[in-house]
N, CA and C atoms as an extended XYZ file, in Angstrom:
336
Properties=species:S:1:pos:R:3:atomname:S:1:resname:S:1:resid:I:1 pbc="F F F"
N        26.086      218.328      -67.611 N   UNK     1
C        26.590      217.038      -67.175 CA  UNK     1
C        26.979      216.221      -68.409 C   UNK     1
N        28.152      215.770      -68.536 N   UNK     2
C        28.541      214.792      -69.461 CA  UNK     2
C        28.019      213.513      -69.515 C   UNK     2
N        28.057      213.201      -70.719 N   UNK     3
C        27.330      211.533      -71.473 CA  UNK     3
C        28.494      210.450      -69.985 C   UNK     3
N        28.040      209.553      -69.754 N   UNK     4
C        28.654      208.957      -68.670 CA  UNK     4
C        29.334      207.818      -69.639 C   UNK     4
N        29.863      206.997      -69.221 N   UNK     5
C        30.377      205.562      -69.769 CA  UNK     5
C        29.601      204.820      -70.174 C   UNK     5
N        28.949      204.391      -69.451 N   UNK     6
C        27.387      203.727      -69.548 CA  UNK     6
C        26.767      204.562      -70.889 C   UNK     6
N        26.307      205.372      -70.496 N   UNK     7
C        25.588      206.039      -71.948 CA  UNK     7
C        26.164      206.147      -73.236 C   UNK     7
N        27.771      206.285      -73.334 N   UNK     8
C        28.578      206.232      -74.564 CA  UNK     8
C        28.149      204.949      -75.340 C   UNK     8
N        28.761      203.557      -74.107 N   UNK     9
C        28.898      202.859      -74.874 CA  UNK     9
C        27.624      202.031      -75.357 C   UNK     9
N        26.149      202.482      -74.998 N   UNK    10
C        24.819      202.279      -75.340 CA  UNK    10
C        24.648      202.828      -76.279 C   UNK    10
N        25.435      204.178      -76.819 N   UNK    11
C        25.211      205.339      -78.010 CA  UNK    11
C        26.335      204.713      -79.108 C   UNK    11
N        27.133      204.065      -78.547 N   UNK    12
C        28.074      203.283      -79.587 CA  UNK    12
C        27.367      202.523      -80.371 C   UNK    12
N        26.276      201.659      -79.765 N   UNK    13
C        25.661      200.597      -80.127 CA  UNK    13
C        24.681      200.862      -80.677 C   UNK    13
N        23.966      201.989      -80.495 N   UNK    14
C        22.406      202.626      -81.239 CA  UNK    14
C        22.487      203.204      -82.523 C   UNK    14
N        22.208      202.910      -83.491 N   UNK    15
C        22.188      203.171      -84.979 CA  UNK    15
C        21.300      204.436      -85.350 C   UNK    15
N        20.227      204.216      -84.361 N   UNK    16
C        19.074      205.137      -84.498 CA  UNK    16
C        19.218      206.423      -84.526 C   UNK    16
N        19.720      207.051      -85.626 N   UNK    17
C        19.720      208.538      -85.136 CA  UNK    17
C        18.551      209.427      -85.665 C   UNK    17
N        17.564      208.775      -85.918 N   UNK    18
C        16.526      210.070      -85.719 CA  UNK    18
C        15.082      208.914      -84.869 C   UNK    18
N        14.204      209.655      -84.981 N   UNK    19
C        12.922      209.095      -84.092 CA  UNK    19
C        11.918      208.323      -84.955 C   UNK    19
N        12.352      208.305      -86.529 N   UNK    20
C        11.484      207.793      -87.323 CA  UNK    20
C        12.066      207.403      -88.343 C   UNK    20
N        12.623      205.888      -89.019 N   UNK    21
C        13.123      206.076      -90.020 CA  UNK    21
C        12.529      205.530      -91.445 C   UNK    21
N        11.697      206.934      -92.163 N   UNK    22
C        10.826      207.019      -93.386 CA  UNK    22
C        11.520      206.415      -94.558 C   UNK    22
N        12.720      206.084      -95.096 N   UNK    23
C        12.964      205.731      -95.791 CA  UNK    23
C        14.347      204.644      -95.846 C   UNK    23
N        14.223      203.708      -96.450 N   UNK    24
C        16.034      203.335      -96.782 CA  UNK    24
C        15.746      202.646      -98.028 C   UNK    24
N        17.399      202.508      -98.342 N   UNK    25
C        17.603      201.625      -99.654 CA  UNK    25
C        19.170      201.560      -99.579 C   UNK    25
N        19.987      200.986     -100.692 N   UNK    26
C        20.826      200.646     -100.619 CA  UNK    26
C        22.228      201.521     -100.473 C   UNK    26
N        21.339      203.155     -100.608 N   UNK    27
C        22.728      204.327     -100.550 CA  UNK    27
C        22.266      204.768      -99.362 C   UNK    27
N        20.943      205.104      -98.576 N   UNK    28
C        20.615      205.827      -97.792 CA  UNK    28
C        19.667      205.224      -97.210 C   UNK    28
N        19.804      206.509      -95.805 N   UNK    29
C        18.618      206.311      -94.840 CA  UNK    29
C        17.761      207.398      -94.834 C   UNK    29
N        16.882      207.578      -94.651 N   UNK    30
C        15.912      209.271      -94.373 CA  UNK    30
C        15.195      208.501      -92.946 C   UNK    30
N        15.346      210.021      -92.382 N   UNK    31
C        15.047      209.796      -90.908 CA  UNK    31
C        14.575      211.025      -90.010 C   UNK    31
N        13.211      210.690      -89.815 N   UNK    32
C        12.797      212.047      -88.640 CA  UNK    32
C        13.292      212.088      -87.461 C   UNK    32
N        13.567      213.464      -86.764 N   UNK    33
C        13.884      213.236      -85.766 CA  UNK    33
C        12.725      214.320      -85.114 C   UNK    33
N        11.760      213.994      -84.354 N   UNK    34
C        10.724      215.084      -83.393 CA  UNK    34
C        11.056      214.986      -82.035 C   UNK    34
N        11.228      216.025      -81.665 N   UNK    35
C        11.660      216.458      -80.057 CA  UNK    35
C        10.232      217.277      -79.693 C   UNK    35
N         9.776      217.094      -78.306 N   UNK    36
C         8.551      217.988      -77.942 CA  UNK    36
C         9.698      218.693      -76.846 C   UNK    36
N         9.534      220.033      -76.690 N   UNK    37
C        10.658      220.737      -75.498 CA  UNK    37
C        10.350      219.552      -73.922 C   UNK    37
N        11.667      219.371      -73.701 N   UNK    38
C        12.080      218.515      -72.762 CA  UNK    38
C        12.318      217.465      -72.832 C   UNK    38
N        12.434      216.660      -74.168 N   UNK    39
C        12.679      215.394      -74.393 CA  UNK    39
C        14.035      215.104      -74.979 C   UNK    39
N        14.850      214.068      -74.416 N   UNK    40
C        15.734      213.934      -75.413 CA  UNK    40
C        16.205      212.596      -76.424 C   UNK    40
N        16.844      212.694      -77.319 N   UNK    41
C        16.814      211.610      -77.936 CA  UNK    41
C        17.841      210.839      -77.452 C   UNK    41
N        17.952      209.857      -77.386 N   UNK    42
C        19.085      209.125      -76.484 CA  UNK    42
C        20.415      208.880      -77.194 C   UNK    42
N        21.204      208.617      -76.490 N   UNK    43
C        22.797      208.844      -77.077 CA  UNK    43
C        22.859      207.474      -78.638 C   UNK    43
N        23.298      208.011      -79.466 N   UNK    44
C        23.335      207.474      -80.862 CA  UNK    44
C        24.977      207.623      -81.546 C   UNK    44
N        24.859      206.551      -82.229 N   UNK    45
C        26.161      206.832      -82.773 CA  UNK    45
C        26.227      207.900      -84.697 C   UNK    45
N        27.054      208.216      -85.167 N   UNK    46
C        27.427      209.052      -86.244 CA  UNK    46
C        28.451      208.310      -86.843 C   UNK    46
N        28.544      207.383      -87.759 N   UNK    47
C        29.619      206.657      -88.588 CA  UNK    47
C        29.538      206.702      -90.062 C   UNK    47
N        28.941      207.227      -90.239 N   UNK    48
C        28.719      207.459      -92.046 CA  UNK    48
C        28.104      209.016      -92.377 C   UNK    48
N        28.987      208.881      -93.501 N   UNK    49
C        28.414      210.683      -94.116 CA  UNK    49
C        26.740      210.938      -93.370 C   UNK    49
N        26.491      212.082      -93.141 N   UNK    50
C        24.877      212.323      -93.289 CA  UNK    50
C        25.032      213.710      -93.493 C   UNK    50
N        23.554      214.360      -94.005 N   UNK    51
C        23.591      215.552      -93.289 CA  UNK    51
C        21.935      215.701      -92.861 C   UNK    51
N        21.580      217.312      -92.303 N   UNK    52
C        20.376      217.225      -91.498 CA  UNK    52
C        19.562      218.743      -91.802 C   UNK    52
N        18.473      218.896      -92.225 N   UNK    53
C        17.712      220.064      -91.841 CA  UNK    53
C        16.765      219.961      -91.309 C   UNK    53
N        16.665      221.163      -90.358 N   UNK    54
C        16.052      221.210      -89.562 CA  UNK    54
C        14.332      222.104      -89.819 C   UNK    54
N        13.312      221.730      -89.728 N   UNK    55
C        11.652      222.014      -90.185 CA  UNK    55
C        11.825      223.183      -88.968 C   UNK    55
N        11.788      223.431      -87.989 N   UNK    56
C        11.452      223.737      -86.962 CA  UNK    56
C        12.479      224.990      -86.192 C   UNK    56
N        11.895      225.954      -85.880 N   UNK    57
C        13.572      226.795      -85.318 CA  UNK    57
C        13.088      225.835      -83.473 C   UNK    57
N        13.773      226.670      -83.084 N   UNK    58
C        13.997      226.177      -81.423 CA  UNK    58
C        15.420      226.062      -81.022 C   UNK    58
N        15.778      225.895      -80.229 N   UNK    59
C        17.155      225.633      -79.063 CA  UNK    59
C        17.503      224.183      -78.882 C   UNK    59
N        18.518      223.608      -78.904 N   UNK    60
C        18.670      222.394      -78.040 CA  UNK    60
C        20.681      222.203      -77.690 C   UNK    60
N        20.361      220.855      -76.576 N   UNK    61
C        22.196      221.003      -76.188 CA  UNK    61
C        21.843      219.384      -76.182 C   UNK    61
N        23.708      219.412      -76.648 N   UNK    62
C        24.150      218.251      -77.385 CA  UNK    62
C        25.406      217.797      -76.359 C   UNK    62
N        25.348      216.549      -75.555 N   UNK    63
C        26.238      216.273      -74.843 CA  UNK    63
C        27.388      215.016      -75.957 C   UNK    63
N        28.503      215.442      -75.984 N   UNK    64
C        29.219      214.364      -77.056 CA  UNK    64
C        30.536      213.402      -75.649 C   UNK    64
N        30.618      212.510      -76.394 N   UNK    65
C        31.377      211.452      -76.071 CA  UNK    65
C        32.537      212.022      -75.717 C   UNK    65
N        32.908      212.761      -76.082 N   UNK    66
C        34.417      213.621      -75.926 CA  UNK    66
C        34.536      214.686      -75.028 C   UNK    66
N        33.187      214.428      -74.385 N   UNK    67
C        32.995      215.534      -73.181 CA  UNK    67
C        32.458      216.985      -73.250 C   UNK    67
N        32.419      217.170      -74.133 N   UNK    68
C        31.805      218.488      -74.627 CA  UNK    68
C        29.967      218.648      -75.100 C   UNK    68
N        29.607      219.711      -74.285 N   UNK    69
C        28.085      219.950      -74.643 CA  UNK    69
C        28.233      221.502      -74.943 C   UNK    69
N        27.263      221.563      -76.618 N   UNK    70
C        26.761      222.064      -77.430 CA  UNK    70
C        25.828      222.827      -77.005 C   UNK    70
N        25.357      223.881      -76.948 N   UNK    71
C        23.684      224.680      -77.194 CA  UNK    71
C        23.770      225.089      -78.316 C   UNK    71
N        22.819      224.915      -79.120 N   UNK    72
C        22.247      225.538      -79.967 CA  UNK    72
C        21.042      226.232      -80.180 C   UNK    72
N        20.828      227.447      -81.053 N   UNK    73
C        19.774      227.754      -81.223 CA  UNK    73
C        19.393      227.679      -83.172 C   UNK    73
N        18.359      226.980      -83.342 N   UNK    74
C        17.883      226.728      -84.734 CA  UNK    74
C        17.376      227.375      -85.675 C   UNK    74
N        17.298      227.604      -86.493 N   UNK    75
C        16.334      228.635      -87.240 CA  UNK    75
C        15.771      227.751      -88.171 C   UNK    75
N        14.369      227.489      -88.710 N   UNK    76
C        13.885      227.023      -89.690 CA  UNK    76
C        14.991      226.786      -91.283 C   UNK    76
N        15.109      225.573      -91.505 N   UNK    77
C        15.677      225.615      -92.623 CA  UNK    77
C        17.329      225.164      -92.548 C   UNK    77
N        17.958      225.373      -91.623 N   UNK    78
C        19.128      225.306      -91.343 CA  UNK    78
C        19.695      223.881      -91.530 C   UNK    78
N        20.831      223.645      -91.837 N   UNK    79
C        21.156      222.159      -92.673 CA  UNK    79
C        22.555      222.448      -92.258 C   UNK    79
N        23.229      221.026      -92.251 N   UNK    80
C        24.782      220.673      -91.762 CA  UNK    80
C        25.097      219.525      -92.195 C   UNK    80
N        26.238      219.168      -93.094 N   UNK    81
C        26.373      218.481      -93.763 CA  UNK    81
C        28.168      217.624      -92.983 C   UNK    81
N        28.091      216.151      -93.116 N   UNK    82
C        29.226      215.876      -92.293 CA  UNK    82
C        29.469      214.740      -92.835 C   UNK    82
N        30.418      215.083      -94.231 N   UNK    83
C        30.492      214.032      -95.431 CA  UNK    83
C        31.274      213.020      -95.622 C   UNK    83
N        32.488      213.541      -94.618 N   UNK    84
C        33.617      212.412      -94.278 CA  UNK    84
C        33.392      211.864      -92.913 C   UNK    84
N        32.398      211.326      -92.373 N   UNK    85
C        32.705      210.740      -91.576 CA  UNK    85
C        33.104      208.984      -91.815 C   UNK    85
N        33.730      208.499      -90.764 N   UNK    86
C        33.382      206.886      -90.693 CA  UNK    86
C        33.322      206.149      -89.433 C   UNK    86
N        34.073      205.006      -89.716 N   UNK    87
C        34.143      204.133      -87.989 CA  UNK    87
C        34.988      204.736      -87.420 C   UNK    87
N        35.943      205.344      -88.140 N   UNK    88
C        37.101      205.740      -87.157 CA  UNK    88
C        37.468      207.218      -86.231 C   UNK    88
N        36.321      208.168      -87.398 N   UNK    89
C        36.447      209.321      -87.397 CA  UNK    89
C        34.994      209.946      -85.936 C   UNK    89
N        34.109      208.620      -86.254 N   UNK    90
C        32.569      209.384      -85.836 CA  UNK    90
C        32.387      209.710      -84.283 C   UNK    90
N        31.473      209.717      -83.980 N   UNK    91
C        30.820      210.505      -82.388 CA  UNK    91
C        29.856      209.686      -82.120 C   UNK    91
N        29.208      209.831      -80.479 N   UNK    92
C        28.640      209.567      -80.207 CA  UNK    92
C        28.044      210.857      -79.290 C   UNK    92
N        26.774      211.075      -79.561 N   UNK    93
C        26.023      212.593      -79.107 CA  UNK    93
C        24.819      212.262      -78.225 C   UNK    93
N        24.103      212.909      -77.406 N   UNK    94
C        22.492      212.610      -77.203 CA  UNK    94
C        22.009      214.211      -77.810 C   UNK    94
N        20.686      214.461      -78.166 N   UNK    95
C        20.056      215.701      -78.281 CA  UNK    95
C        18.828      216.061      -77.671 C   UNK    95
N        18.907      217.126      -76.696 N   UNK    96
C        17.522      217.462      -75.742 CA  UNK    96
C        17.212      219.155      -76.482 C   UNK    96
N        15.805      218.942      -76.190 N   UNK    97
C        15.138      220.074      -77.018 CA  UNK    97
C        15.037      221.291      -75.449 C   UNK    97
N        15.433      222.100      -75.396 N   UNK    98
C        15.693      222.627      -74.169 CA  UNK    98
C        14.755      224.480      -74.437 C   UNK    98
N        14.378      224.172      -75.640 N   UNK    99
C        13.540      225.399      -76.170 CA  UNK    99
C        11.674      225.230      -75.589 C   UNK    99
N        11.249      225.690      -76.326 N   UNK   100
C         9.994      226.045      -76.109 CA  UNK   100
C         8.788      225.723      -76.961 C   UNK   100
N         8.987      224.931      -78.067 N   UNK   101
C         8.542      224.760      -79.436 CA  UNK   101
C         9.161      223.185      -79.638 C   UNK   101
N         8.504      222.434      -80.477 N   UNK   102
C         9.001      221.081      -80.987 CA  UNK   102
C         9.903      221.315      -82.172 C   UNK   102
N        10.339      220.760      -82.039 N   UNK   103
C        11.927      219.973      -82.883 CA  UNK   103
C        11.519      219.224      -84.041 C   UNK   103
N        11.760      219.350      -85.536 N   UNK   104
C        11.804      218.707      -86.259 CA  UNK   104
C        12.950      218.555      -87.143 C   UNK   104
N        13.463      217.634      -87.254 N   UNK   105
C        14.909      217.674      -88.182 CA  UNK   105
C        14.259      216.387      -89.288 C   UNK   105
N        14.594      216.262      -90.649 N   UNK   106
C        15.437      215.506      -91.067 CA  UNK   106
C        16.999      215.001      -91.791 C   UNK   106
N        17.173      213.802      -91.707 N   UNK   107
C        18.419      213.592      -91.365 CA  UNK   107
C        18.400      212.651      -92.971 C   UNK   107
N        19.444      212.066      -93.412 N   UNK   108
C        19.607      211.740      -94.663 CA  UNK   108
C        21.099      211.109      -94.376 C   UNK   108
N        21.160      209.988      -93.999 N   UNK   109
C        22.170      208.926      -93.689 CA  UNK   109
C        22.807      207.956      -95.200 C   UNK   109
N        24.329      208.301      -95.801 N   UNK   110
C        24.592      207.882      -96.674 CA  UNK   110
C        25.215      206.111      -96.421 C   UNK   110
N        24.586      205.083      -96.746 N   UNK   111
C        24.915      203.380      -96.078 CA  UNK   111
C        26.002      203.451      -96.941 C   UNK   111
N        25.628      203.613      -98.350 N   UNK   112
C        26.511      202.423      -99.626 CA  UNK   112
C        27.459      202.700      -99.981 C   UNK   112
């Protein structure tokens, strides 16, 4: 099922893209994201470089603004880097842990 209207434009507005955010300063953000299987993180927006590795293997699906949902499956260690993004270019996603095992990512958000 696709992100609805309603949910986009709530994920437009949500900055939050991970579940914990451990660090900032004036170039960056550091940010946990923990999923327990069946939870998802709610629709967030993507407007600035980041990238993400992931602590944890497991599965999860990614519904995006553009109508398209993702499955993935994770492997410990795995990292994705998405250096040009901006306001004009970015997404809006939700992420549900649809595996069997908890979810750990961190994420590393470039501000400055």
């Amino acid at each position: 099922m696709s992100l609805s209207a309603q949910e986009i434009s709530r994920g437009r507005e949500n900055a939050n893209i991970g579940t914990e955010l451990v660090l900032e300063t004036d170039a960056m953000r550091i940010w946990h994201l923990r999923l327990q299987p069946g939870e998802t993180a709610p629709p967030h927006r993507h407007d600035r470089p980041y990238f993400w590795t992931i602590v944890t293997g497991g599965k999860a699906l990614s519904r995006y603004d553009n109508g398209e949902e993702v499955a993935v499956t994770y492997r410990a260690g795995d990292t994705k880097h998405f250096p040009d993004l901006t306001h004009d270019n970015g997404f809006v996603h939700d992420l549900t842990n649809v595996g069997e095992t908890e979810l750990v990512f961190v994420t590393v958000e470039f501000v400055g």
